[in-house]
PDB file of C-alpha atoms in Angstrom:
ATOM      1  CA  MET A   1     -27.386 -47.521-103.699  1.00 78.00           C
ATOM      2  CA  SER A   2     -24.834 -45.217-105.542  1.00 77.00           C
ATOM      3  CA  LYS A   3     -24.076 -43.484-102.072  1.00 82.00           C
ATOM      4  CA  ILE A   4     -23.351 -46.612-100.271  1.00 88.00           C
ATOM      5  CA  ILE A   5     -20.523 -47.422-103.074  1.00 88.00           C
ATOM      6  CA  TYR A   6     -19.628 -43.952-102.577  1.00 84.00           C
ATOM      7  CA  TYR A   7     -19.242 -44.087 -98.899  1.00 86.00           C
ATOM      8  CA  LEU A   8     -17.671 -47.336 -99.527  1.00 90.00           C
ATOM      9  CA  ARG A   9     -15.047 -46.295-101.704  1.00 87.00           C
ATOM     10  CA  PHE A  10     -14.433 -43.106 -98.945  1.00 86.00           C
ATOM     11  CA  ILE A  11     -13.716 -45.445 -96.290  1.00 91.00           C
ATOM     12  CA  LEU A  12     -11.473 -47.904 -98.450  1.00 91.00           C
ATOM     13  CA  PHE A  13      -9.517 -45.058 -99.171  1.00 91.00           C
ATOM     14  CA  ILE A  14      -8.017 -44.271 -95.732  1.00 92.00           C
ATOM     15  CA  PRO A  15      -7.149 -48.169 -95.426  1.00 93.00           C
ATOM     16  CA  PHE A  16      -5.488 -47.735 -99.378  1.00 91.00           C
ATOM     17  CA  LEU A  17      -2.826 -44.669 -98.059  1.00 91.00           C
ATOM     18  CA  ILE A  18      -1.947 -46.654 -94.480  1.00 91.00           C
ATOM     19  CA  CYS A  19      -1.142 -49.496 -96.604  1.00 88.00           C
ATOM     20  CA  LEU A  20       0.854 -47.935 -99.208  1.00 88.00           C
ATOM     21  CA  PHE A  21       2.821 -46.026 -96.601  1.00 90.00           C
ATOM     22  CA  LEU A  22       3.308 -49.529 -94.714  1.00 87.00           C
ATOM     23  CA  LEU A  23       4.528 -51.061 -97.913  1.00 84.00           C
ATOM     24  CA  ILE A  24       6.974 -48.530 -98.767  1.00 86.00           C
ATOM     25  CA  ASP A  25       9.799 -50.529 -98.237  1.00 80.00           C
ATOM     26  CA  LYS A  26       9.181 -52.964-100.757  1.00 77.00           C
ATOM     27  CA  ILE A  27       7.809 -50.121-103.404  1.00 80.00           C
ATOM     28  CA  PHE A  28      11.594 -48.522-103.723  1.00 80.00           C
ATOM     29  CA  THR A  29      13.333 -52.166-103.298  1.00 77.00           C
ATOM     30  CA  MET A  30      12.022 -52.202-107.002  1.00 77.00           C
ATOM     31  CA  LYS A  31      14.035 -49.325-108.383  1.00 79.00           C
ATOM     32  CA  ILE A  32      12.486 -48.027-111.645  1.00 87.00           C
ATOM     33  CA  TYR A  33       9.058 -50.101-111.064  1.00 84.00           C
ATOM     34  CA  GLY A  34       8.789 -49.469-107.907  1.00 82.00           C
ATOM     35  CA  SER A  35       9.631 -45.227-108.080  1.00 87.00           C
ATOM     36  CA  ILE A  36       7.123 -45.206-111.052  1.00 90.00           C
ATOM     37  CA  PHE A  37       4.008 -46.920-109.182  1.00 88.00           C
ATOM     38  CA  PHE A  38       4.444 -44.742-106.307  1.00 90.00           C
ATOM     39  CA  ILE A  39       4.435 -41.349-108.400  1.00 91.00           C
ATOM     40  CA  PHE A  40       1.253 -43.718-110.140  1.00 91.00           C
ATOM     41  CA  CYS A  41      -0.207 -43.779-106.435  1.00 91.00           C
ATOM     42  CA  LEU A  42       0.738 -40.174-105.382  1.00 92.00           C
ATOM     43  CA  LEU A  43      -1.415 -38.648-108.353  1.00 92.00           C
ATOM     44  CA  TYR A  44      -4.336 -40.989-108.330  1.00 91.00           C
ATOM     45  CA  SER A  45      -4.581 -40.441-104.293  1.00 91.00           C
ATOM     46  CA  ILE A  46      -4.637 -36.331-104.965  1.00 92.00           C
ATOM     47  CA  PHE A  47      -7.228 -36.644-107.769  1.00 89.00           C
ATOM     48  CA  ILE A  48      -9.022 -39.221-105.144  1.00 88.00           C
ATOM     49  CA  ILE A  49      -8.644 -36.251-102.585  1.00 89.00           C
ATOM     50  CA  LEU A  50      -9.962 -33.335-105.179  1.00 87.00           C
ATOM     51  CA  SER A  51     -12.908 -35.371-106.328  1.00 83.00           C
ATOM     52  CA  ILE A  52     -13.495 -35.987-102.465  1.00 83.00           C
ATOM     53  CA  LEU A  53     -13.500 -32.308-101.698  1.00 87.00           C
ATOM     54  CA  SER A  54     -14.868 -31.283-104.921  1.00 83.00           C
ATOM     55  CA  LYS A  55     -18.034 -32.701-103.711  1.00 81.00           C
ATOM     56  CA  LYS A  56     -19.703 -32.983-107.598  1.00 82.00           C
ATOM     57  CA  LYS A  57     -22.465 -34.951-108.152  1.00 84.00           C
ATOM     58  CA  VAL A  58     -21.100 -36.749-110.867  1.00 82.00           C
ATOM     59  CA  PHE A  59     -18.851 -38.349-108.414  1.00 81.00           C
ATOM     60  CA  ILE A  60     -21.030 -39.533-106.115  1.00 80.00           C
ATOM     61  CA  THR A  61     -23.740 -41.144-108.494  1.00 83.00           C
ATOM     62  CA  THR A  62     -21.426 -42.828-111.101  1.00 82.00           C
ATOM     63  CA  ILE A  63     -21.451 -46.627-109.903  1.00 88.00           C
ATOM     64  CA  SER A  64     -18.889 -47.544-112.180  1.00 87.00           C
ATOM     65  CA  TYR A  65     -16.608 -45.494-111.307  1.00 85.00           C
ATOM     66  CA  ASN A  66     -16.971 -46.102-107.301  1.00 88.00           C
ATOM     67  CA  ILE A  67     -16.845 -50.257-108.316  1.00 91.00           C
ATOM     68  CA  LEU A  68     -13.306 -49.497-110.195  1.00 90.00           C
ATOM     69  CA  ASN A  69     -11.809 -47.533-107.185  1.00 90.00           C
ATOM     70  CA  ILE A  70     -13.072 -50.311-104.321  1.00 92.00           C
ATOM     71  CA  GLY A  71     -11.885 -52.836-106.864  1.00 92.00           C
ATOM     72  CA  ILE A  72      -8.473 -51.282-107.161  1.00 91.00           C
ATOM     73  CA  TYR A  73      -8.609 -51.290-102.891  1.00 92.00           C
ATOM     74  CA  PHE A  74      -9.070 -54.663-103.028  1.00 93.00           C
ATOM     75  CA  TYR A  75      -6.330 -55.629-105.771  1.00 91.00           C
ATOM     76  CA  TYR A  76      -3.768 -53.535-103.592  1.00 90.00           C
ATOM     77  CA  PHE A  77      -5.125 -55.463-100.232  1.00 91.00           C
ATOM     78  CA  ILE A  78      -4.425 -58.452-101.887  1.00 88.00           C
ATOM     79  CA  ILE A  79      -0.690 -57.366-102.745  1.00 84.00           C
ATOM     80  CA  PHE A  80      -0.243 -56.030 -99.303  1.00 86.00           C
ATOM     81  CA  TYR A  81      -2.062 -59.616 -97.328  1.00 85.00           C
ATOM     82  CA  PHE A  82       0.596 -61.575 -99.619  1.00 80.00           C
ATOM     83  CA  THR A  83       3.678 -59.175 -98.734  1.00 77.00           C
ATOM     84  CA  TYR A  84       2.850 -59.367 -95.333  1.00 77.00           C
ATOM     85  CA  ASN A  85       1.041 -62.008 -94.072  1.00 73.00           C
ATOM     86  CA  LEU A  86       2.598 -65.154 -96.188  1.00 66.00           C
ATOM     87  CA  THR A  87       5.526 -66.415 -94.879  1.00 57.00           C
ATOM     88  CA  ARG A  88       6.417 -68.211 -98.208  1.00 57.00           C
ATOM     89  CA  LEU A  89       9.664 -66.514 -99.179  1.00 56.00           C
ATOM     90  CA  GLU A  90       9.620 -67.412-103.171  1.00 56.00           C
ATOM     91  CA  ILE A  91       6.218 -64.829-102.954  1.00 53.00           C
ATOM     92  CA  ILE A  92       7.695 -62.225-100.775  1.00 51.00           C
ATOM     93  CA  ASN A  93      11.021 -61.926-102.392  1.00 61.00           C
ATOM     94  CA  ASN A  94       9.854 -62.666-105.935  1.00 71.00           C
ATOM     95  CA  ARG A  95      10.896 -59.246-108.153  1.00 74.00           C
ATOM     96  CA  TYR A  96       8.349 -60.816-111.069  1.00 79.00           C
ATOM     97  CA  TYR A  97       5.903 -60.948-108.554  1.00 77.00           C
ATOM     98  CA  TYR A  98       6.445 -57.282-107.644  1.00 77.00           C
ATOM     99  CA  ASN A  99       6.628 -55.888-111.572  1.00 81.00           C
ATOM    100  CA  ASN A 100       4.083 -57.455-112.513  1.00 84.00           C
ATOM    101  CA  ASN A 101       1.749 -56.633-110.170  1.00 83.00           C
ATOM    102  CA  PHE A 102       3.193 -52.893-110.256  1.00 84.00           C
ATOM    103  CA  ILE A 103       2.855 -52.927-113.630  1.00 89.00           C
ATOM    104  CA  LEU A 104      -0.477 -53.723-113.694  1.00 90.00           C
ATOM    105  CA  MET A 105      -1.430 -51.297-110.756  1.00 89.00           C
ATOM    106  CA  CYS A 106      -0.080 -48.781-112.555  1.00 91.00           C
ATOM    107  CA  ILE A 107      -2.072 -49.288-116.394  1.00 92.00           C
ATOM    108  CA  LEU A 108      -5.145 -49.334-113.637  1.00 91.00           C
ATOM    109  CA  LEU A 109      -3.910 -46.150-111.754  1.00 90.00           C
ATOM    110  CA  GLY A 110      -3.676 -44.639-115.122  1.00 91.00           C
ATOM    111  CA  PHE A 111      -7.042 -45.128-116.468  1.00 92.00           C
ATOM    112  CA  GLN A 112      -8.801 -44.206-113.218  1.00 91.00           C
ATOM    113  CA  ILE A 113      -6.650 -41.113-113.327  1.00 91.00           C
ATOM    114  CA  ILE A 114      -8.058 -40.308-117.159  1.00 91.00           C
ATOM    115  CA  TYR A 115     -11.358 -41.563-115.909  1.00 89.00           C
ATOM    116  CA  THR A 116     -11.280 -39.474-112.964  1.00 87.00           C
ATOM    117  CA  ILE A 117     -10.242 -36.362-115.400  1.00 87.00           C
ATOM    118  CA  PHE A 118     -12.802 -37.472-117.656  1.00 88.00           C
ATOM    119  CA  LEU A 119     -15.722 -37.177-115.366  1.00 83.00           C
ATOM    120  CA  ASN A 120     -14.550 -33.596-113.713  1.00 81.00           C
ATOM    121  CA  THR A 121     -14.358 -32.174-117.224  1.00 83.00           C
ATOM    122  CA  GLU A 122     -18.132 -33.926-117.402  1.00 74.00           C
ATOM    123  CA  GLU A 123     -20.093 -31.654-114.995  1.00 61.00           C
ATOM    124  CA  LYS A 124     -19.716 -28.132-115.139  1.00 59.00           C
TER     125      LYS A 124
END
């Protein structure tokens, strides 16, 4: 079961990166919040790539870590869906929508980066 969740996390990471770069114009229109969010996303992506390349057993067997990553991906996919597929201008052009979601994503990504560092130091 843990390997299935691990591979699902690995598979969903690729569309996450694609969606991140498709939303880059919306991200940088938010000025400081967008820049901070993009930096957190880059740090998060680097840590995820390093955890995949390390092939440590702790990243494969820790179900909570993999489920948290999958949850982050789904949350980001929802933001991406509302941005590109809905035609309601009050959502697409609303700065508060992006500010709130980017702040929440920064908090989630920050905690996930700390958790990745914790799991990496746990298994030596």
